[in-house]
Amino acid sequence: MLNSSLWKIISLVIIQRGFTEAYSSAFQLLRFVLDFKMAEAIVSNVVGRLTDLSEEAQVLHGVQDEIQELVTELKRMRTFLPDADSRLHDQNIRILLADVRELAYDAEHVVETYLVQALSSPGKIMQWMNTRTFSRKLKDVKRKMSLLFNRFRDCNIKSTLESPESSNSSHGQPGMLKRFHTFTTVEPELFVGFQADVDRLVGYLVDESDASYPLISICGMGGLGKTTLAEKIYNHSTIKTHFAGLAWVSISQKWQTRQILQRILIGLVHEMKEEIFTWDEDKLVENLLQIQQKKKCLIVLDDIWTNDAWDSIKAAFTAGKSLSKLMLTTRNIDVAEYINPKGFIHQPECLSPDQSWELLQLKALPTRGGYLDIARDYKRMEKMGREMVRNCGGLPLAIMILGGILVTKPTFDEWKKVYDDSISSLKEGKGFGKNQQEQLFDNLIRSYNVLPPQLKPCFLYLSKFMEDEWIDAETLYQLWIAEGIVLSSDKRKGETMMQVAESYMGELVHRSMVQVRFNDSESSLTKFKSCSLHDLMRDLSFFQAKGEDFFEAIDIGEGNDLNLNRYDVSRVAKTRQLVFYDKRIVEANSYFTRKPSHQQYRSILFRNVDHEDESQQLRLGLYLANFKLLRVLSLENIRHPRRSVLGTFSGTNIGRVLGSLVYLRYLSLRGSNLNTFPFIQKLVLLQTLNLETLNLDNPYDVFNKPPASSNDLGKLSFLRHLYLPPRVCLKSVKNTKLRFNGLSKLETLENFDTRWCEVKDLPKLSGLRKLKLKAEGGYDDVKEMLKYLSNLALSSNSSIQYTSLIMQISDDPGFRNDPDMIRQLFTNPKFNLQELEIEGNLPELSEIFEEQQQLNHNHIDVSSIRITELILWRSCLEEDPMRVLEKIPTLRVLSLLSRSYEGKEMVCSAMGFPRLTRLDLWYLDNFESWRVEKGSMPLLQQLFIYKCPKLEELPEGLIFLNSLRELILNWMPSEFYDRVLLENGEQGPDFYKVTHIPDLFIIDREA
């Protein structure tokens, strides 16, 4: 832990510069003094990766015994690390741990190099030479390992196997990660001590008197809960009723003016999102000013740091009187006063001792029957807890982090150990409890140090992403797995590695280290939709990663010339992961050319690349071939404006280059304009392949040909996640379709198109859990697809959990004459159909369901249907579809588009559509009358009516839809619009039906 002199230095920097700069300035000191245990995490990861390699790679079978012996010795070495980690005050031990880390990496490098050579040069002579080299290098690794064991002995470092407590130690024989988080119990939202502040500030914001405040500023130190308080206000029912437009944007320390203006405007007029992305700054400012004058808007600027940030966007906000209001959060009160001296500045107070204990026990002592069901000595624990939380200074973030530590300590003895550590900190004079920011800093470090070894690299990995970025959970898990930081030894029976990865995320959430958003659907493959880090947590993650040489971040946007001399060569030599930030990736070429060695790198990610910059001349094809040991390569959104040769950059065939990276586990070209991959079959170890690319030469983003030859994918036997291109030119398909033989381990398959993908292979994909497919053609074509989909879903070993289907059917009368075909999509639970889109003539919906006589019940059998999203085009239904569809209890999104219904009347009855949140009614030419009964669509949030020329008026029942947040009326007759709102802005006779809806958009009156 930190000594007193170091704390004095950090405290001084905190006072002078603030927390973030303090961390940045002090991290070199912290690097060797903090209670890091990354050596154990690294050794564990190397053991896991080598174990998986020896079991998976056929070419290693000849040296499998030697690799297993190496793994055994690394496991034995790991048992010495807990004792070594407890003695980091000794410089010799710190050096020893650094050498252990390097040895683990060296051992892995020897095996990986052998594997890459074996895959690249399969000839017998080359294999013989490769094996000899491998044996020689492995012998050298074993010699170094023997020396390290001698040094352990000389330093009197004990193995956990020698400890009398080894039988109870997780270090003696490391087993599966102990899981505290459970997805069956949603962790409660914890909000203590600020409700009065919420009520007060809401009152100020809705005040329209002359004495009202145009700006509300929430100011205070990091970790005080400013953003949480602002979110409570922003989501308050009074705010949503009062303001017609709401927008929230996080600004942070690195900001871009155009991006901020875009996000605000999209929040206010979401339906114009695509158009907004094309506007320059002047047009963005003009439209923002107009909207704020036309309707009441609340705009929140979260985490604004400087006057310069405000100056860059202030032209978009009126300086005079306006019904719109502005709210901001900042750590700098001077910024709030600079923006508007007439605004109200609110500085939240820290929590009282009782409030602090209330928050801590809500987090650390969940009620019995929750996720911990262990007898506790609550009185003694409360006494200790109150004393520990007192030292948090009333900062909510510090309390939550302490709670995240204690929630995984179910016994009194474990709480006492944390308590004793805090008392020890006080005696050492480190400032524990002396200063709020110091205490927050100490709790942040402590929360990281007590993480299990498996979770540390996962937490550090999150700082690769941008500040305030919400990271897609599915992509993140795939990256973690490909990097080898999710251990297969943590798999429980029947689990996939994706589920193990999500359990890791669950543990970070349980410890209050990560913020998450949840998927809406209960049957989603991942419960978490996305994740993000509080800015102070990201500081912790980033600087810990920097101190551990976990990855090297290259911010090209700061004008770096990327000369290696700018970096600490000794540090860079240990770094195994590269991340390139910002927009100007052309400068990355100088980095690749100047780098002396590429053998250390296992991962390259390009982040936040601006694909609109036509000055890009990325010549990656010239250099990527040198990175032979890459496990992860993400080239997302990298595009080239002019390709001289198909699939090339500046004349270099990048498809051929990618084919030489035989060690890859993860390859993503999402959003790029590469579309030929002739050597993809060489990437036999790939686990994730994302080919959702774009073709800038074609206005419809259609590929010139399929991404691979018909049988190439079958050679990728380890492939788990495959994302195919969304569109392919069918002229190039000819008589051969893309085959999927040999992909029995595939778990995710998206953009499967029956026109160029072989539907007969579907039943062979027994491991498939998520499937998104598109079927187009006549009755026989669709029937064949459903046959093979049924074979897949109904097989005894089927794993399918999520299916999305788009059907574009012809006017073949067979569809209308065979309601059974459509019925099985709705009622067969084995399909697990979540999303269904059908374009083409359908039988009447009553015919589809009448055989099961389910229309006589209040709902279609819940167990037989799971559709959450339904889109119908050109169905030509004559009977009102609502009386059937409203009985689907799981339906969340319904779109009736372009002649899907040709009748005149619709009725949404009471209790119908219990979960519907969005309803689209487009191009219904004969639609005249709509009745909505009280109790229908209780959760509806968005309603979009577009070009229904005969619809006479909005239904009276809209007044019952209290959850409706947005109503969009587009291209409707003038008479219809005038019933709602006249062109001069006066209210029409039907305005009372929509007065409760916050966002009302009237667009393009029809002549």
CSV table of N, CA, C and O in Angstrom, one decimal, residues 632-690:
chain,number,residue,atom,x,y,z
A,632,VAL,N,-5.8,-10.4,-32.3
A,632,VAL,CA,-6.9,-9.5,-32.5
A,632,VAL,C,-6.5,-8.4,-33.5
A,632,VAL,O,-5.5,-7.7,-33.3
A,633,LEU,N,-7.4,-8.2,-34.5
A,633,LEU,CA,-7.2,-7.1,-35.4
A,633,LEU,C,-8.6,-6.5,-35.7
A,633,LEU,O,-9.4,-7.2,-36.3
A,634,SER,N,-8.7,-5.2,-35.4
A,634,SER,CA,-10.0,-4.5,-35.7
A,634,SER,C,-9.7,-3.3,-36.6
A,634,SER,O,-9.0,-2.4,-36.2
A,635,LEU,N,-10.2,-3.4,-37.8
A,635,LEU,CA,-10.1,-2.3,-38.8
A,635,LEU,C,-11.4,-1.7,-39.1
A,635,LEU,O,-11.7,-1.4,-40.2
A,636,GLU,N,-12.2,-1.6,-38.0
A,636,GLU,CA,-13.6,-1.1,-38.2
A,636,GLU,C,-13.6,0.4,-38.8
A,636,GLU,O,-12.8,1.2,-38.3
A,637,ASN,N,-14.5,0.6,-39.7
A,637,ASN,CA,-14.7,1.9,-40.3
A,637,ASN,C,-13.6,2.5,-41.1
A,637,ASN,O,-13.6,3.7,-41.5
A,638,ILE,N,-12.5,1.7,-41.3
A,638,ILE,CA,-11.4,2.2,-42.2
A,638,ILE,C,-11.8,2.0,-43.6
A,638,ILE,O,-12.0,0.9,-44.1
A,639,ARG,N,-11.9,3.1,-44.3
A,639,ARG,CA,-12.3,3.1,-45.7
A,639,ARG,C,-11.3,3.8,-46.6
A,639,ARG,O,-10.6,4.7,-46.1
A,640,HIS,N,-11.2,3.5,-47.8
A,640,HIS,CA,-10.3,4.1,-48.8
A,640,HIS,C,-11.1,4.7,-49.9
A,640,HIS,O,-12.0,3.9,-50.5
A,641,PRO,N,-11.0,6.0,-50.2
A,641,PRO,CA,-11.9,6.5,-51.2
A,641,PRO,C,-11.7,6.0,-52.7
A,641,PRO,O,-12.6,6.0,-53.5
A,642,ARG,N,-10.5,5.5,-52.9
A,642,ARG,CA,-10.2,5.1,-54.3
A,642,ARG,C,-9.4,3.8,-54.2
A,642,ARG,O,-8.3,3.8,-53.7
A,643,ARG,N,-10.0,2.7,-54.7
A,643,ARG,CA,-9.3,1.4,-54.7
A,643,ARG,C,-8.8,1.1,-56.2
A,643,ARG,O,-9.6,1.0,-57.1
A,644,SER,N,-7.5,1.1,-56.4
A,644,SER,CA,-7.0,0.8,-57.7
A,644,SER,C,-7.3,-0.7,-58.1
A,644,SER,O,-7.5,-1.0,-59.2
A,645,VAL,N,-7.3,-1.6,-57.1
A,645,VAL,CA,-7.5,-3.0,-57.3
A,645,VAL,C,-8.5,-3.4,-56.3
A,645,VAL,O,-8.4,-3.0,-55.1
A,646,LEU,N,-9.5,-4.2,-56.7
A,646,LEU,CA,-10.5,-4.7,-55.7
A,646,LEU,C,-9.9,-5.3,-54.5
A,646,LEU,O,-9.1,-6.2,-54.6
A,647,GLY,N,-10.3,-4.8,-53.3
A,647,GLY,CA,-9.8,-5.4,-52.1
A,647,GLY,C,-8.4,-5.0,-51.8
A,647,GLY,O,-7.8,-5.6,-51.0
A,648,THR,N,-7.9,-3.9,-52.3
A,648,THR,CA,-6.6,-3.4,-52.0
A,648,THR,C,-6.6,-2.0,-51.4
A,648,THR,O,-7.5,-1.2,-51.6
A,649,PHE,N,-5.5,-1.7,-50.8
A,649,PHE,CA,-5.2,-0.3,-50.3
A,649,PHE,C,-3.9,0.1,-51.0
A,649,PHE,O,-2.9,-0.6,-50.8
A,650,SER,N,-4.0,1.1,-51.8
A,650,SER,CA,-2.8,1.6,-52.5
A,650,SER,C,-2.0,0.5,-53.2
A,650,SER,O,-0.8,0.4,-53.2
A,651,GLY,N,-2.8,-0.3,-53.8
A,651,GLY,CA,-2.2,-1.4,-54.7
A,651,GLY,C,-1.7,-2.6,-53.9
A,651,GLY,O,-1.3,-3.5,-54.6
A,652,THR,N,-1.9,-2.6,-52.6
A,652,THR,CA,-1.5,-3.8,-51.9
A,652,THR,C,-2.7,-4.6,-51.6
A,652,THR,O,-3.7,-4.1,-51.0
A,653,ASN,N,-2.7,-5.9,-51.9
A,653,ASN,CA,-3.8,-6.8,-51.7
A,653,ASN,C,-3.9,-7.1,-50.2
A,653,ASN,O,-3.2,-8.0,-49.7
A,654,ILE,N,-4.8,-6.4,-49.5
A,654,ILE,CA,-4.8,-6.6,-48.0
A,654,ILE,C,-5.5,-7.9,-47.7
A,654,ILE,O,-5.3,-8.5,-46.6
A,655,GLY,N,-6.3,-8.5,-48.6
A,655,GLY,CA,-6.9,-9.8,-48.4
A,655,GLY,C,-5.8,-10.8,-48.3
A,655,GLY,O,-5.9,-11.7,-47.5
A,656,ARG,N,-4.8,-10.8,-49.2
A,656,ARG,CA,-3.7,-11.7,-49.1
A,656,ARG,C,-2.9,-11.5,-47.8
A,656,ARG,O,-2.5,-12.5,-47.2
A,657,VAL,N,-2.7,-10.3,-47.4
A,657,VAL,CA,-2.0,-10.0,-46.2
A,657,VAL,C,-2.7,-10.6,-45.0
A,657,VAL,O,-2.1,-11.2,-44.1
A,658,LEU,N,-4.0,-10.4,-44.9
A,658,LEU,CA,-4.8,-10.9,-43.8
A,658,LEU,C,-4.7,-12.4,-43.7
A,658,LEU,O,-4.7,-13.0,-42.6
A,659,GLY,N,-4.6,-13.0,-44.9
A,659,GLY,CA,-4.5,-14.5,-44.9
A,659,GLY,C,-3.2,-15.0,-44.3
A,659,GLY,O,-3.1,-16.2,-44.0
A,660,SER,N,-2.2,-14.1,-44.2
A,660,SER,CA,-1.0,-14.6,-43.6
A,660,SER,C,-0.9,-14.5,-42.1
A,660,SER,O,0.0,-15.0,-41.4
A,661,LEU,N,-2.0,-13.8,-41.5
A,661,LEU,CA,-2.0,-13.7,-40.0
A,661,LEU,C,-2.7,-14.9,-39.4
A,661,LEU,O,-3.8,-14.8,-38.9
A,662,VAL,N,-2.1,-16.0,-39.5
A,662,VAL,CA,-2.7,-17.3,-39.2
A,662,VAL,C,-3.0,-17.5,-37.7
A,662,VAL,O,-3.7,-18.4,-37.3
A,663,TYR,N,-2.5,-16.6,-36.8
A,663,TYR,CA,-2.7,-16.7,-35.4
A,663,TYR,C,-4.0,-15.9,-34.9
A,663,TYR,O,-4.3,-16.0,-33.8
A,664,LEU,N,-4.6,-15.2,-35.9
A,664,LEU,CA,-5.8,-14.4,-35.5
A,664,LEU,C,-6.9,-15.2,-34.9
A,664,LEU,O,-7.3,-16.3,-35.3
A,665,ARG,N,-7.5,-14.6,-33.8
A,665,ARG,CA,-8.7,-15.1,-33.2
A,665,ARG,C,-9.9,-14.2,-33.5
A,665,ARG,O,-11.0,-14.7,-33.5
A,666,TYR,N,-9.6,-12.9,-33.7
A,666,TYR,CA,-10.7,-11.9,-33.9
A,666,TYR,C,-10.3,-11.0,-35.1
A,666,TYR,O,-9.2,-10.5,-35.1
A,667,LEU,N,-11.2,-10.9,-36.0
A,667,LEU,CA,-10.9,-10.1,-37.2
A,667,LEU,C,-12.3,-9.3,-37.5
A,667,LEU,O,-13.3,-10.0,-37.8
A,668,SER,N,-12.2,-8.0,-37.4
A,668,SER,CA,-13.4,-7.2,-37.6
A,668,SER,C,-13.1,-6.2,-38.7
A,668,SER,O,-12.2,-5.4,-38.6
A,669,LEU,N,-13.9,-6.2,-39.8
A,669,LEU,CA,-13.8,-5.2,-40.9
A,669,LEU,C,-15.1,-4.5,-41.0
A,669,LEU,O,-15.4,-3.9,-42.0
A,670,ARG,N,-15.9,-4.4,-39.9
A,670,ARG,CA,-17.2,-3.8,-39.9
A,670,ARG,C,-17.0,-2.3,-40.3
A,670,ARG,O,-16.2,-1.6,-39.8
A,671,GLY,N,-17.8,-1.9,-41.3
A,671,GLY,CA,-17.8,-0.5,-41.8
A,671,GLY,C,-16.7,-0.2,-42.7
A,671,GLY,O,-16.7,0.9,-43.2
A,672,SER,N,-15.8,-1.1,-43.0
A,672,SER,CA,-14.8,-0.8,-44.0
A,672,SER,C,-15.3,-1.1,-45.4
A,672,SER,O,-16.4,-1.6,-45.6
A,673,ASN,N,-14.5,-0.8,-46.4
A,673,ASN,CA,-14.9,-1.1,-47.8
A,673,ASN,C,-14.0,-2.2,-48.4
A,673,ASN,O,-13.8,-2.2,-49.6
A,674,LEU,N,-13.6,-3.1,-47.6
A,674,LEU,CA,-12.9,-4.3,-48.1
A,674,LEU,C,-14.0,-5.4,-48.4
A,674,LEU,O,-14.8,-5.6,-47.6
A,675,ASN,N,-13.9,-6.0,-49.6
A,675,ASN,CA,-14.9,-7.0,-49.9
A,675,ASN,C,-14.4,-8.2,-50.6
A,675,ASN,O,-15.2,-9.0,-51.1
A,676,THR,N,-13.1,-8.5,-50.6
A,676,THR,CA,-12.7,-9.8,-51.1
A,676,THR,C,-11.7,-10.3,-50.1
A,676,THR,O,-10.8,-9.6,-49.7
A,677,PHE,N,-11.8,-11.6,-49.9
A,677,PHE,CA,-10.9,-12.2,-48.9
A,677,PHE,C,-10.5,-13.6,-49.4
A,677,PHE,O,-11.0,-14.6,-48.9
A,678,PRO,N,-9.7,-13.6,-50.4
A,678,PRO,CA,-9.4,-14.9,-51.1
A,678,PRO,C,-8.6,-15.9,-50.2
A,678,PRO,O,-8.5,-17.1,-50.6
A,679,PHE,N,-8.0,-15.4,-49.1
A,679,PHE,CA,-7.1,-16.3,-48.3
A,679,PHE,C,-7.7,-16.5,-46.9
A,679,PHE,O,-7.0,-16.9,-46.0
A,680,ILE,N,-9.0,-16.4,-46.8
A,680,ILE,CA,-9.6,-16.4,-45.5
A,680,ILE,C,-9.5,-17.8,-44.9
A,680,ILE,O,-9.5,-18.0,-43.7
A,681,GLN,N,-9.4,-18.8,-45.8
A,681,GLN,CA,-9.4,-20.2,-45.3
A,681,GLN,C,-8.1,-20.5,-44.5
A,681,GLN,O,-8.1,-21.5,-43.8
A,682,LYS,N,-7.1,-19.7,-44.5
A,682,LYS,CA,-5.9,-19.9,-43.8
A,682,LYS,C,-6.0,-19.5,-42.3
A,682,LYS,O,-5.2,-19.9,-41.5
A,683,LEU,N,-7.0,-18.7,-42.0
A,683,LEU,CA,-7.2,-18.3,-40.6
A,683,LEU,C,-7.9,-19.3,-39.8
A,683,LEU,O,-9.0,-19.1,-39.3
A,684,VAL,N,-7.3,-20.4,-39.6
A,684,VAL,CA,-8.0,-21.6,-39.0
A,684,VAL,C,-8.3,-21.5,-37.5
A,684,VAL,O,-9.1,-22.3,-37.0
A,685,LEU,N,-7.7,-20.5,-36.9
A,685,LEU,CA,-7.9,-20.3,-35.4
A,685,LEU,C,-8.9,-19.2,-35.1
A,685,LEU,O,-9.2,-19.0,-33.9
A,686,LEU,N,-9.5,-18.6,-36.2
A,686,LEU,CA,-10.5,-17.6,-35.9
A,686,LEU,C,-11.6,-18.0,-35.1
A,686,LEU,O,-12.2,-19.1,-35.3
A,687,GLN,N,-12.0,-17.1,-34.2
A,687,GLN,CA,-13.2,-17.3,-33.3
A,687,GLN,C,-14.3,-16.4,-33.7
A,687,GLN,O,-15.5,-16.7,-33.7
A,688,THR,N,-13.9,-15.1,-34.1
A,688,THR,CA,-14.9,-14.1,-34.4
A,688,THR,C,-14.5,-13.5,-35.8
A,688,THR,O,-13.3,-13.1,-35.9
A,689,LEU,N,-15.4,-13.5,-36.7
A,689,LEU,CA,-15.1,-12.9,-38.0
A,689,LEU,C,-16.3,-12.0,-38.4
A,689,LEU,O,-17.4,-12.4,-38.6
A,690,ASN,N,-16.0,-10.7,-38.5
A,690,ASN,CA,-17.1,-9.7,-38.8
A,690,ASN,C,-16.8,-9.1,-40.2
A,690,ASN,O,-15.8,-8.4,-40.3
